[in-house]
Coordinates of C-alpha atoms in Angstrom, one line a residue:
M1 CA 98.2 42.1 118.3
K2 CA 101.6 41.3 117.2
N3 CA 104.2 44.5 118.3
K4 CA 105.7 46.4 115.2
R5 CA 109.5 47.2 114.2
Y6 CA 110.5 49.9 113.7
T7 CA 113.9 50.6 113.0
I8 CA 116.7 53.5 112.2
I9 CA 115.6 53.5 108.8
T10 CA 111.9 53.6 109.2
V11 CA 112.6 56.0 112.3
F12 CA 112.8 59.6 110.2
I13 CA 109.1 59.6 108.7
A14 CA 107.6 57.7 111.8
F15 CA 109.1 59.8 114.6
A16 CA 110.3 63.3 112.6
M17 CA 108.1 64.4 115.2
A18 CA 109.8 66.1 118.6
V19 CA 107.3 63.8 121.0
G20 CA 106.2 66.4 124.2
L21 CA 107.4 66.3 127.3
A22 CA 107.6 68.2 130.9
G23 CA 109.6 70.5 130.0
C24 CA 112.9 73.3 131.1
K25 CA 113.7 76.5 129.6
K26 CA 115.8 76.5 126.3
G27 CA 119.5 77.2 126.9
L28 CA 121.9 74.9 128.6
L29 CA 119.2 71.3 127.9
D30 CA 117.9 72.5 124.3
Q31 CA 114.5 72.3 125.9
H32 CA 112.3 72.6 122.4
P33 CA 108.5 74.2 122.9
L34 CA 105.6 71.5 124.1
N35 CA 104.7 69.9 121.2
Q36 CA 100.8 68.4 121.5
I37 CA 101.9 65.2 122.1
T38 CA 102.7 64.5 125.9
D39 CA 104.1 61.9 128.3
E40 CA 99.8 62.0 129.5
T41 CA 98.8 60.9 125.7
Y42 CA 102.3 58.7 124.6
W43 CA 102.8 56.3 125.9
Q44 CA 99.7 53.9 125.4
T45 CA 101.1 51.2 123.8
S46 CA 104.0 49.0 123.4
D47 CA 104.9 50.4 119.3
D48 CA 105.0 53.5 121.0
A49 CA 108.3 52.7 123.7
T50 CA 109.4 50.5 121.0
M51 CA 109.0 54.2 118.2
F52 CA 111.0 56.5 120.7
A53 CA 114.2 54.1 122.1
T54 CA 114.1 54.1 117.9
R55 CA 114.6 57.7 117.5
M56 CA 117.7 57.9 119.9
Y57 CA 119.7 55.9 116.7
T58 CA 120.0 59.0 115.4
Y59 CA 121.6 60.6 117.9
M60 CA 124.2 58.0 116.8
P61 CA 127.4 58.9 114.4
Q62 CA 126.2 58.6 111.3
D63 CA 127.8 59.9 107.0
N64 CA 128.3 63.5 108.8
F65 CA 130.6 61.3 111.2
V66 CA 133.2 61.7 108.2
Y67 CA 133.7 65.7 108.6
Y68 CA 136.3 64.8 111.6
E69 CA 138.3 63.9 108.7
G70 CA 139.1 67.9 108.2
M71 CA 139.5 68.2 111.9
S72 CA 143.0 65.8 111.8
D73 CA 145.6 65.4 108.4
N74 CA 144.3 62.8 107.1
G75 CA 141.8 65.3 105.3
I76 CA 141.2 69.2 104.0
S77 CA 137.5 70.2 103.8
N78 CA 136.1 73.3 102.4
D79 CA 133.1 73.6 104.8
Q80 CA 133.8 76.0 106.9
T81 CA 133.8 75.2 110.7
T82 CA 135.8 71.8 109.8
R83 CA 138.6 73.6 108.1
R84 CA 138.8 75.9 111.1
F85 CA 138.6 72.7 113.9
G86 CA 141.6 71.7 111.9
N87 CA 143.4 74.6 111.0
S88 CA 143.5 75.7 115.0
T89 CA 141.2 78.8 113.9
Q90 CA 138.4 78.1 116.2
D91 CA 136.5 79.5 119.0
P92 CA 133.9 78.8 121.4
T93 CA 131.1 80.7 118.8
I94 CA 130.9 77.4 116.3
S95 CA 132.1 74.4 119.3
S96 CA 128.5 74.3 118.3
K97 CA 129.4 70.5 117.4
E98 CA 128.4 67.8 119.5
W99 CA 126.8 70.1 122.7
S100 CA 123.7 68.7 122.8
Y101 CA 121.7 67.5 125.6
E102 CA 118.4 66.7 123.5
P103 CA 119.6 62.5 123.9
M104 CA 120.1 63.1 127.7
R105 CA 115.7 64.8 127.5
Q106 CA 115.0 62.0 125.3
A107 CA 116.5 58.9 127.0
F108 CA 115.2 60.0 130.6
S109 CA 111.7 60.6 129.3
F110 CA 112.2 56.9 127.9
F111 CA 113.9 55.8 131.2
A112 CA 110.8 57.6 133.9
N113 CA 108.2 56.4 130.8
V114 CA 107.9 52.8 129.3
D115 CA 106.6 51.6 133.0
K116 CA 103.4 53.6 131.8
V117 CA 103.2 51.8 129.2
P118 CA 99.9 48.9 129.6
G119 CA 100.5 45.2 129.2
M120 CA 104.2 45.6 127.8
D121 CA 106.0 42.4 127.9
P122 CA 109.1 42.5 130.2
A123 CA 111.8 40.8 127.3
L124 CA 110.9 43.9 124.7
K125 CA 111.0 46.9 128.3
K126 CA 113.9 44.9 128.8
R127 CA 116.1 45.3 125.1
L128 CA 114.7 48.6 125.1
T129 CA 115.8 50.3 128.2
A130 CA 119.7 48.6 126.8
E131 CA 119.4 50.5 123.7
V132 CA 118.4 53.4 124.7
K133 CA 121.5 53.2 127.9
F134 CA 123.8 52.0 125.0
V135 CA 122.4 55.6 123.1
L136 CA 123.3 57.8 126.1
A137 CA 126.7 56.1 126.8
Y138 CA 128.0 56.8 123.2
R139 CA 126.9 60.8 123.7
Y140 CA 128.1 61.1 126.8
F141 CA 131.2 60.0 125.6
I142 CA 131.8 61.4 122.5
M143 CA 130.7 64.8 124.9
T144 CA 133.1 64.3 127.8
T145 CA 135.6 63.4 125.0
L146 CA 135.5 66.7 122.9
Y147 CA 135.1 68.9 126.3
G148 CA 136.1 67.4 128.8
D149 CA 134.4 67.9 132.5
I150 CA 130.9 68.9 131.5
P151 CA 127.0 69.4 133.6
F152 CA 126.2 65.8 134.3
V153 CA 121.9 64.7 133.7
N154 CA 121.3 62.0 134.3
S155 CA 117.3 62.1 135.7
L156 CA 114.6 63.6 133.3
I157 CA 114.7 67.5 134.2
T158 CA 111.0 68.6 135.2
D159 CA 111.4 71.9 136.8
P160 CA 112.9 75.6 134.8
T161 CA 114.9 76.3 138.0
K162 CA 117.5 73.1 138.4
A163 CA 118.4 72.8 134.3
D164 CA 120.7 75.5 134.8
L165 CA 124.2 72.6 135.9
P166 CA 127.8 72.9 137.1
K167 CA 130.5 70.9 135.4
T168 CA 130.7 66.8 137.1
P169 CA 133.9 66.1 136.6
K170 CA 135.1 63.9 132.6
A171 CA 136.4 61.0 135.1
D172 CA 133.1 60.7 137.1
I173 CA 130.9 61.1 133.7
M174 CA 132.7 57.9 132.5
K175 CA 131.8 55.5 135.3
A176 CA 128.0 56.2 133.9
E177 CA 129.2 55.9 131.3
L178 CA 130.7 52.4 131.6
D179 CA 128.0 51.0 134.1
W180 CA 125.9 52.1 132.0
L181 CA 127.5 49.5 128.9
D182 CA 127.3 46.5 131.1
E183 CA 123.6 47.0 132.1
A184 CA 123.5 47.8 128.2
A185 CA 125.4 44.1 128.0
A186 CA 123.3 41.9 130.1
D187 CA 120.2 42.6 128.2
L188 CA 121.3 43.1 124.7
P189 CA 120.5 39.7 122.6
L190 CA 124.2 38.9 120.7
S191 CA 122.6 39.1 117.2
Y192 CA 118.5 40.5 115.4
T193 CA 117.3 39.5 111.5
G194 CA 115.4 41.3 109.3
A195 CA 113.9 45.3 110.4
D196 CA 115.2 44.5 113.4
L197 CA 119.1 44.8 112.1
G198 CA 120.7 47.9 112.5
R199 CA 119.7 48.2 116.1
A200 CA 122.1 48.0 119.2
T201 CA 124.0 44.4 119.9
K202 CA 125.9 43.1 123.5
G203 CA 128.6 43.3 121.4
A204 CA 128.3 47.2 119.8
A205 CA 128.1 47.8 124.7
M206 CA 131.1 45.7 124.6
A207 CA 133.6 47.6 121.9
L208 CA 131.7 51.2 122.8
K209 CA 132.6 50.2 126.1
A210 CA 136.2 49.3 125.1
R211 CA 136.8 51.9 123.0
I212 CA 136.3 54.5 126.1
Y213 CA 139.1 52.7 128.0
L214 CA 141.4 53.4 125.3
Y215 CA 140.3 57.7 124.5
A216 CA 140.8 57.5 128.8
G217 CA 144.2 55.6 128.7
D218 CA 142.9 52.8 130.7
Y219 CA 145.4 49.9 129.0
Q220 CA 144.6 46.9 131.4
N221 CA 140.7 47.7 130.9
A222 CA 140.6 48.5 127.4
A223 CA 142.9 45.3 125.9
A224 CA 140.3 43.3 128.9
A225 CA 136.8 44.6 126.9
A226 CA 138.5 44.0 123.3
K227 CA 139.1 40.7 124.4
A228 CA 135.8 40.2 125.8
V229 CA 134.0 41.5 122.5
M230 CA 137.1 39.1 120.5
D231 CA 136.2 36.2 122.3
L232 CA 132.2 36.9 121.8
N233 CA 133.5 34.6 118.2
L234 CA 130.4 36.9 116.3
Y235 CA 132.7 39.0 114.4
K236 CA 135.5 38.4 111.6
L237 CA 136.8 40.8 109.4
Y238 CA 135.0 40.7 105.0
P239 CA 136.9 39.2 102.9
T240 CA 138.1 42.5 101.2
Y241 CA 138.1 46.1 102.1
F242 CA 137.2 48.2 100.3
D243 CA 133.2 46.3 99.4
F244 CA 133.0 46.2 103.6
F245 CA 132.7 49.4 103.3
Q246 CA 130.5 49.5 100.0
K247 CA 126.6 48.3 100.8
D248 CA 127.5 44.5 100.7
G249 CA 129.6 44.7 103.4
D250 CA 126.1 45.9 105.4
Y251 CA 125.0 43.7 108.4
S252 CA 128.0 41.3 108.0
S253 CA 130.2 39.9 109.8
E254 CA 132.8 43.0 110.6
D255 CA 129.9 44.9 111.3
I256 CA 129.4 45.8 114.9
W257 CA 127.1 48.7 114.8
S258 CA 126.0 50.8 111.7
F259 CA 123.9 53.7 111.0
G260 CA 121.2 52.5 107.6
Y261 CA 120.2 53.7 104.3
T262 CA 118.0 53.1 101.9
L263 CA 116.8 54.4 98.5
S264 CA 113.2 54.8 99.6
V265 CA 113.5 56.3 103.0
H266 CA 117.1 57.5 103.6
Q267 CA 120.3 58.4 101.5
N268 CA 122.8 59.1 103.2
G269 CA 125.1 62.3 101.8
L270 CA 128.8 60.1 101.7
R271 CA 128.8 60.9 97.8
D272 CA 128.2 64.8 98.0
I273 CA 130.7 65.2 100.9
L274 CA 133.7 63.1 99.5
G275 CA 132.4 62.3 95.6
S276 CA 135.1 63.4 92.2
Q277 CA 132.7 64.8 91.0
A278 CA 134.0 64.3 87.2
L279 CA 133.5 60.6 88.1
M280 CA 131.6 60.2 91.1
N281 CA 129.1 63.4 90.5
G282 CA 130.3 64.5 94.2
R283 CA 131.1 68.4 95.4
N284 CA 134.6 67.3 96.5
I285 CA 133.6 69.0 100.6
L286 CA 136.2 66.6 102.0
D287 CA 139.6 65.3 100.4
P288 CA 141.6 63.5 101.4
T289 CA 145.3 65.5 102.4
S290 CA 148.7 64.6 100.8
E291 CA 150.6 63.9 104.3
L292 CA 147.7 61.2 104.7
V293 CA 149.0 59.4 101.3
N294 CA 152.5 59.7 101.2
D295 CA 152.1 57.6 105.1
Y296 CA 151.0 54.3 103.1
E297 CA 154.7 51.8 102.9
S298 CA 155.0 49.9 100.1
K299 CA 153.2 46.7 98.8
N300 CA 156.0 44.9 100.3
G301 CA 156.0 46.2 103.1
Y302 CA 159.0 49.8 102.6
Y303 CA 158.1 52.3 105.4
P304 CA 158.6 55.3 103.6
Y305 CA 157.2 53.7 100.0
T306 CA 160.2 55.3 98.5
K307 CA 162.6 53.4 100.3
D308 CA 160.9 50.1 98.4
P309 CA 163.6 48.6 95.5
A310 CA 161.0 48.6 92.8
F311 CA 159.5 52.7 93.5
V312 CA 159.0 55.0 90.7
A313 CA 158.1 58.3 90.5
T314 CA 156.8 58.9 87.9
D315 CA 153.9 56.3 89.3
P316 CA 154.4 56.6 92.7
Y317 CA 150.5 55.0 93.7
N318 CA 151.6 51.7 92.2
N319 CA 153.5 49.1 94.5
R320 CA 151.4 50.3 97.5
D321 CA 149.4 48.7 100.6
P322 CA 146.7 48.0 98.3
R323 CA 144.7 49.9 100.6
L324 CA 145.2 53.4 99.2
R325 CA 143.8 52.8 95.8
Q326 CA 140.6 51.0 98.0
T327 CA 140.7 54.4 100.3
V328 CA 141.4 57.3 98.2
L329 CA 141.8 57.9 94.1
C330 CA 145.4 58.7 93.2
P331 CA 146.1 60.7 90.2
G332 CA 145.8 58.5 86.5
D333 CA 143.7 56.4 89.1
I334 CA 140.9 54.2 87.1
Y335 CA 138.0 54.2 88.4
P336 CA 135.5 51.2 87.0
Y337 CA 132.1 52.4 88.3
P338 CA 132.3 56.3 85.9
Y339 CA 128.8 58.6 87.3
F340 CA 130.1 59.7 83.2
A341 CA 131.2 56.8 80.3
D342 CA 132.7 59.3 78.8
I343 CA 135.4 59.4 81.4
N344 CA 136.5 57.2 84.6
Q345 CA 140.1 58.4 84.9
Y346 CA 140.6 60.2 88.4
D347 CA 142.4 63.1 86.3
P348 CA 142.9 67.3 89.1
F349 CA 145.4 68.5 86.4
N350 CA 143.0 68.5 83.4
N351 CA 139.0 66.7 84.3
Q352 CA 137.5 69.8 84.7
G353 CA 135.4 68.9 86.9
D354 CA 138.8 67.6 89.2
R355 CA 140.3 70.6 88.4
I356 CA 142.8 71.0 91.5
G357 CA 141.4 74.6 92.7
G358 CA 138.1 74.4 89.9
D359 CA 134.8 75.1 91.9
L360 CA 133.9 71.7 92.3
G361 CA 137.6 70.5 92.1
S362 CA 139.8 68.9 94.9
R363 CA 142.4 71.2 96.7
S364 CA 144.4 68.5 97.8
G365 CA 144.7 66.8 93.4
Y366 CA 143.3 63.9 95.7
S367 CA 139.8 62.2 96.1
W368 CA 138.1 59.7 97.9
C369 CA 136.2 56.6 97.2
K370 CA 135.7 54.6 100.2
N371 CA 133.0 55.2 101.7
V372 CA 131.9 56.7 97.9
D373 CA 128.6 54.0 97.0
R374 CA 129.6 52.8 93.4
Y375 CA 126.7 51.6 92.3
D376 CA 124.2 54.5 92.9
Y377 CA 124.7 57.6 91.6
V378 CA 121.2 59.6 90.9
R379 CA 121.8 59.7 95.3
S380 CA 124.1 60.1 97.5
G381 CA 124.6 56.2 98.6
V382 CA 122.4 53.8 100.3
N383 CA 125.6 52.0 102.5
N384 CA 125.8 52.1 105.9
W385 CA 127.8 54.3 108.1
K386 CA 129.9 51.7 110.2
A387 CA 130.3 53.7 113.0
F388 CA 132.3 50.1 115.2
H389 CA 133.0 47.3 112.9
Y390 CA 135.1 44.6 113.7
A391 CA 139.0 46.1 112.2
E392 CA 138.7 49.0 115.2
V393 CA 138.3 46.1 117.5
L394 CA 141.0 44.2 116.5
L395 CA 143.6 47.6 116.5
N396 CA 142.1 48.7 120.2
Y397 CA 142.5 45.3 121.7
A398 CA 146.7 45.4 120.2
E399 CA 147.4 48.8 121.0
A400 CA 146.3 48.3 124.7
Q401 CA 148.1 45.0 125.5
N402 CA 151.1 46.8 123.6
E403 CA 151.0 49.4 126.1
V404 CA 150.1 46.2 128.6
A405 CA 152.9 43.8 128.9
G406 CA 154.8 45.2 124.8
P407 CA 154.4 43.2 121.7
A408 CA 153.4 40.1 122.6
A409 CA 152.4 37.2 120.2
D410 CA 148.5 37.9 121.3
V411 CA 149.5 41.8 120.2
I412 CA 151.2 40.5 116.1
A413 CA 148.4 38.1 116.0
A414 CA 145.5 40.6 116.4
L415 CA 147.7 43.6 114.2
D416 CA 148.0 40.2 111.3
Q417 CA 144.9 39.4 110.0
V418 CA 144.2 42.7 109.9
R419 CA 147.3 43.0 107.1
S420 CA 146.6 39.7 105.7
R421 CA 142.8 41.1 105.4
A422 CA 144.8 44.3 103.0
G423 CA 146.8 42.5 101.3
M424 CA 150.0 43.3 103.5
P425 CA 153.3 41.6 105.3
T426 CA 152.7 40.4 108.0
I427 CA 154.2 42.6 111.4
A428 CA 157.5 39.7 110.5
Q429 CA 158.6 40.0 107.3
T430 CA 157.1 43.9 108.1
F431 CA 159.8 45.0 111.0
S432 CA 162.8 42.9 109.5
I433 CA 162.5 45.0 105.6
N434 CA 162.4 47.8 107.7
G435 CA 165.3 46.6 110.7
L436 CA 163.1 47.2 113.7
A437 CA 163.3 45.8 116.6
L438 CA 160.6 44.0 118.1
N439 CA 160.3 46.4 121.2
Q440 CA 157.0 48.1 122.5
T441 CA 158.0 51.4 122.0
N442 CA 158.4 50.9 117.8
M443 CA 155.7 48.9 118.0
R444 CA 153.6 51.2 119.9
N445 CA 154.5 53.8 116.4
F446 CA 153.7 51.1 114.2
I447 CA 150.4 50.1 115.0
R448 CA 149.1 54.4 115.5
H449 CA 150.7 54.2 111.5
E450 CA 148.0 51.3 111.5
R451 CA 145.5 52.6 112.9
R452 CA 145.6 55.7 110.7
I453 CA 145.4 53.6 107.1
E454 CA 143.3 51.3 108.3
L455 CA 140.6 53.9 109.4
A456 CA 141.3 56.3 107.3
G457 CA 138.2 57.6 106.3
E458 CA 136.2 57.0 109.1
G459 CA 136.2 60.2 111.3
L460 CA 137.9 58.6 114.1
R461 CA 142.2 59.9 113.2
Y462 CA 140.4 63.4 114.6
F463 CA 140.3 61.5 118.6
D464 CA 143.5 60.0 118.1
V465 CA 145.2 63.0 117.9
L466 CA 143.4 65.0 120.6
R467 CA 144.0 61.7 122.3
W468 CA 147.9 61.3 121.5
K469 CA 148.6 64.3 122.2
I470 CA 150.2 65.0 119.0
G471 CA 149.0 68.0 117.4
E472 CA 151.7 69.9 118.1
Q473 CA 153.9 67.7 114.6
V474 CA 151.2 66.9 113.2
L475 CA 148.3 69.3 112.6
Q476 CA 150.8 72.3 112.8
G477 CA 152.6 73.9 109.2
A478 CA 152.0 73.3 105.1
I479 CA 149.7 71.5 104.2
Y480 CA 150.5 70.7 100.7
T481 CA 149.2 69.1 97.7
V482 CA 150.1 65.7 95.8
D483 CA 153.6 67.0 94.5
A484 CA 153.8 65.4 90.7
S485 CA 156.6 67.3 90.2
A486 CA 158.2 64.0 88.0
G487 CA 155.1 63.8 85.9
I488 CA 152.5 60.8 86.8
T489 CA 152.6 58.6 83.6
N490 CA 149.2 57.7 83.8
I491 CA 148.3 60.7 82.6
S492 CA 148.5 60.9 78.7
T493 CA 150.1 64.1 77.5
A494 CA 147.7 64.6 74.3
N495 CA 145.1 66.7 72.9
G496 CA 147.2 69.9 74.9
H497 CA 147.0 68.0 78.6
I498 CA 149.6 67.8 81.2
N499 CA 150.3 65.5 83.4
K500 CA 152.6 67.3 85.9
Y501 CA 152.0 68.9 89.2
P502 CA 153.9 71.1 91.8
K503 CA 154.0 70.5 95.2
T504 CA 152.4 74.0 96.8
V505 CA 150.9 75.4 99.2
V506 CA 147.5 74.3 100.6
E507 CA 147.2 76.5 103.7
Q508 CA 148.8 77.2 107.1
R509 CA 147.6 74.9 110.2
F510 CA 148.4 76.3 113.5
F511 CA 148.2 73.6 116.2
N512 CA 150.9 75.5 118.8
N513 CA 148.6 75.8 122.0
A514 CA 147.7 73.7 124.3
K515 CA 144.1 74.5 124.3
F516 CA 142.8 72.6 121.0
Y517 CA 143.1 69.6 122.7
V518 CA 139.9 70.1 123.7
W519 CA 137.0 72.3 122.7
P520 CA 136.0 75.5 123.7
I521 CA 132.1 75.2 125.3
P522 CA 130.2 76.3 123.4
Q523 CA 128.7 80.1 124.3
F524 CA 125.8 80.0 123.7
A525 CA 125.0 77.9 126.4
I526 CA 127.6 79.7 129.2
D527 CA 125.7 81.9 128.2
D528 CA 122.4 81.3 128.9
S529 CA 123.6 78.6 132.4
K530 CA 123.4 82.6 134.7
G531 CA 127.1 81.9 135.8
I532 CA 126.3 78.4 136.8
L533 CA 128.5 77.0 133.4
T534 CA 131.9 78.3 133.0
Q535 CA 134.5 78.3 129.9
N536 CA 137.1 75.1 129.8
P537 CA 140.7 77.1 131.8
L538 CA 142.4 77.1 128.8
W539 CA 140.0 79.3 126.1
K540 CA 138.9 81.7 129.1

């Protein structure tokens, strides 16, 4: 019989229950009570193995990954856990967001049981095993990136007395991640069609490998890994920046791996998290900061934008990098797809829903439009979460190669691809207009700026802050609202409305200790380990 295909969408319905596994205790490895479905009864068909492997994708980045923006200088959130990480008041009682060994338990259960399936096609088994390795590598990568040294589980633990493990150095776990990705890349296809869209590809494994090396500061290998993705000649930038993050860009030539959503099965929550209340029926849970908005260049490449001779204080969002208004709703902007037919102007000074300080209003005076589904206003949205895409690979390559060999032609070419798609001047033009010498230091600073702009709203800025060790510079001090003290020309003052707003402190941030570059291990995990697992030294 022909095998059924299970996508990362259908898995939410088809495999909502946890498959029971030979168990160990709840605690360090997050075990759950055994289900009536057991290893002995489950692994009967290829469909069982496919469904089990598909469930692994639920451990990959989804819409809530955007909350990491609120932990960086790009965003401010009214979600209290996110906000505490953003203002550096976190502690071990709230640091469990990424602490989970359930993905490892599921992965090694798959490895231990997949050979039991009778008559399974060897090619399918090899591919599914590679998919599971991809997810396993990502989960260890995200945990070690945030927590540092952690316990390393590399087999299925069935003895409860062996469930508590000491830490393994992060560098040793990274070697395992890279091995899994090399093995996965060798066995994964270049692409899929139909219902298999959204599964891991060779390019996805290679892109994750490049990100791992980059975050580790291994620039030689990071450049080589990113270049390998580029040399596949499979990916290219989507023509329009804004549209790529809509449904239009799902599974496109830029989309290396994304978490999928559909109207009938599972919608994303991005409208609630990011969206303007008045224009999008959103909840403004996470807002852009004015610090992010002020970092966008002028359309002509002047940096800061106020250096541009065309700058007008009462029209500060005009003549800017086009990505600004494809990412952020600025005061006075007209949004072309309003939820309410009689309101299409973003106005945080007068609109009841978005008013600064209101129940569902913006904290900063800005809201997001990037990633918010512009078509489906009744529900949250059905556009995919683009976890790995080609623009990031180009930026990863440019950063790593600049660290290896300086701002050579290949670095500039990668950056110019990104800027050309955005409608911005070339590197040569931008450096010239700003009087910058073309050297490694200036290029390093510019690449960091370009990453912030191109990847804004994707959750990656927080990880850049951690690995660049710039928290003391960008996450210390006051976060402000929009500064509209000169007035915003596009906002009418008819009917008693205002078009001015004074620059006001929203919150103070306190990144004043090196411990904030690593997360504390959750207190519950330490308590459950009976002394074997110890807290990260800076958090003791």
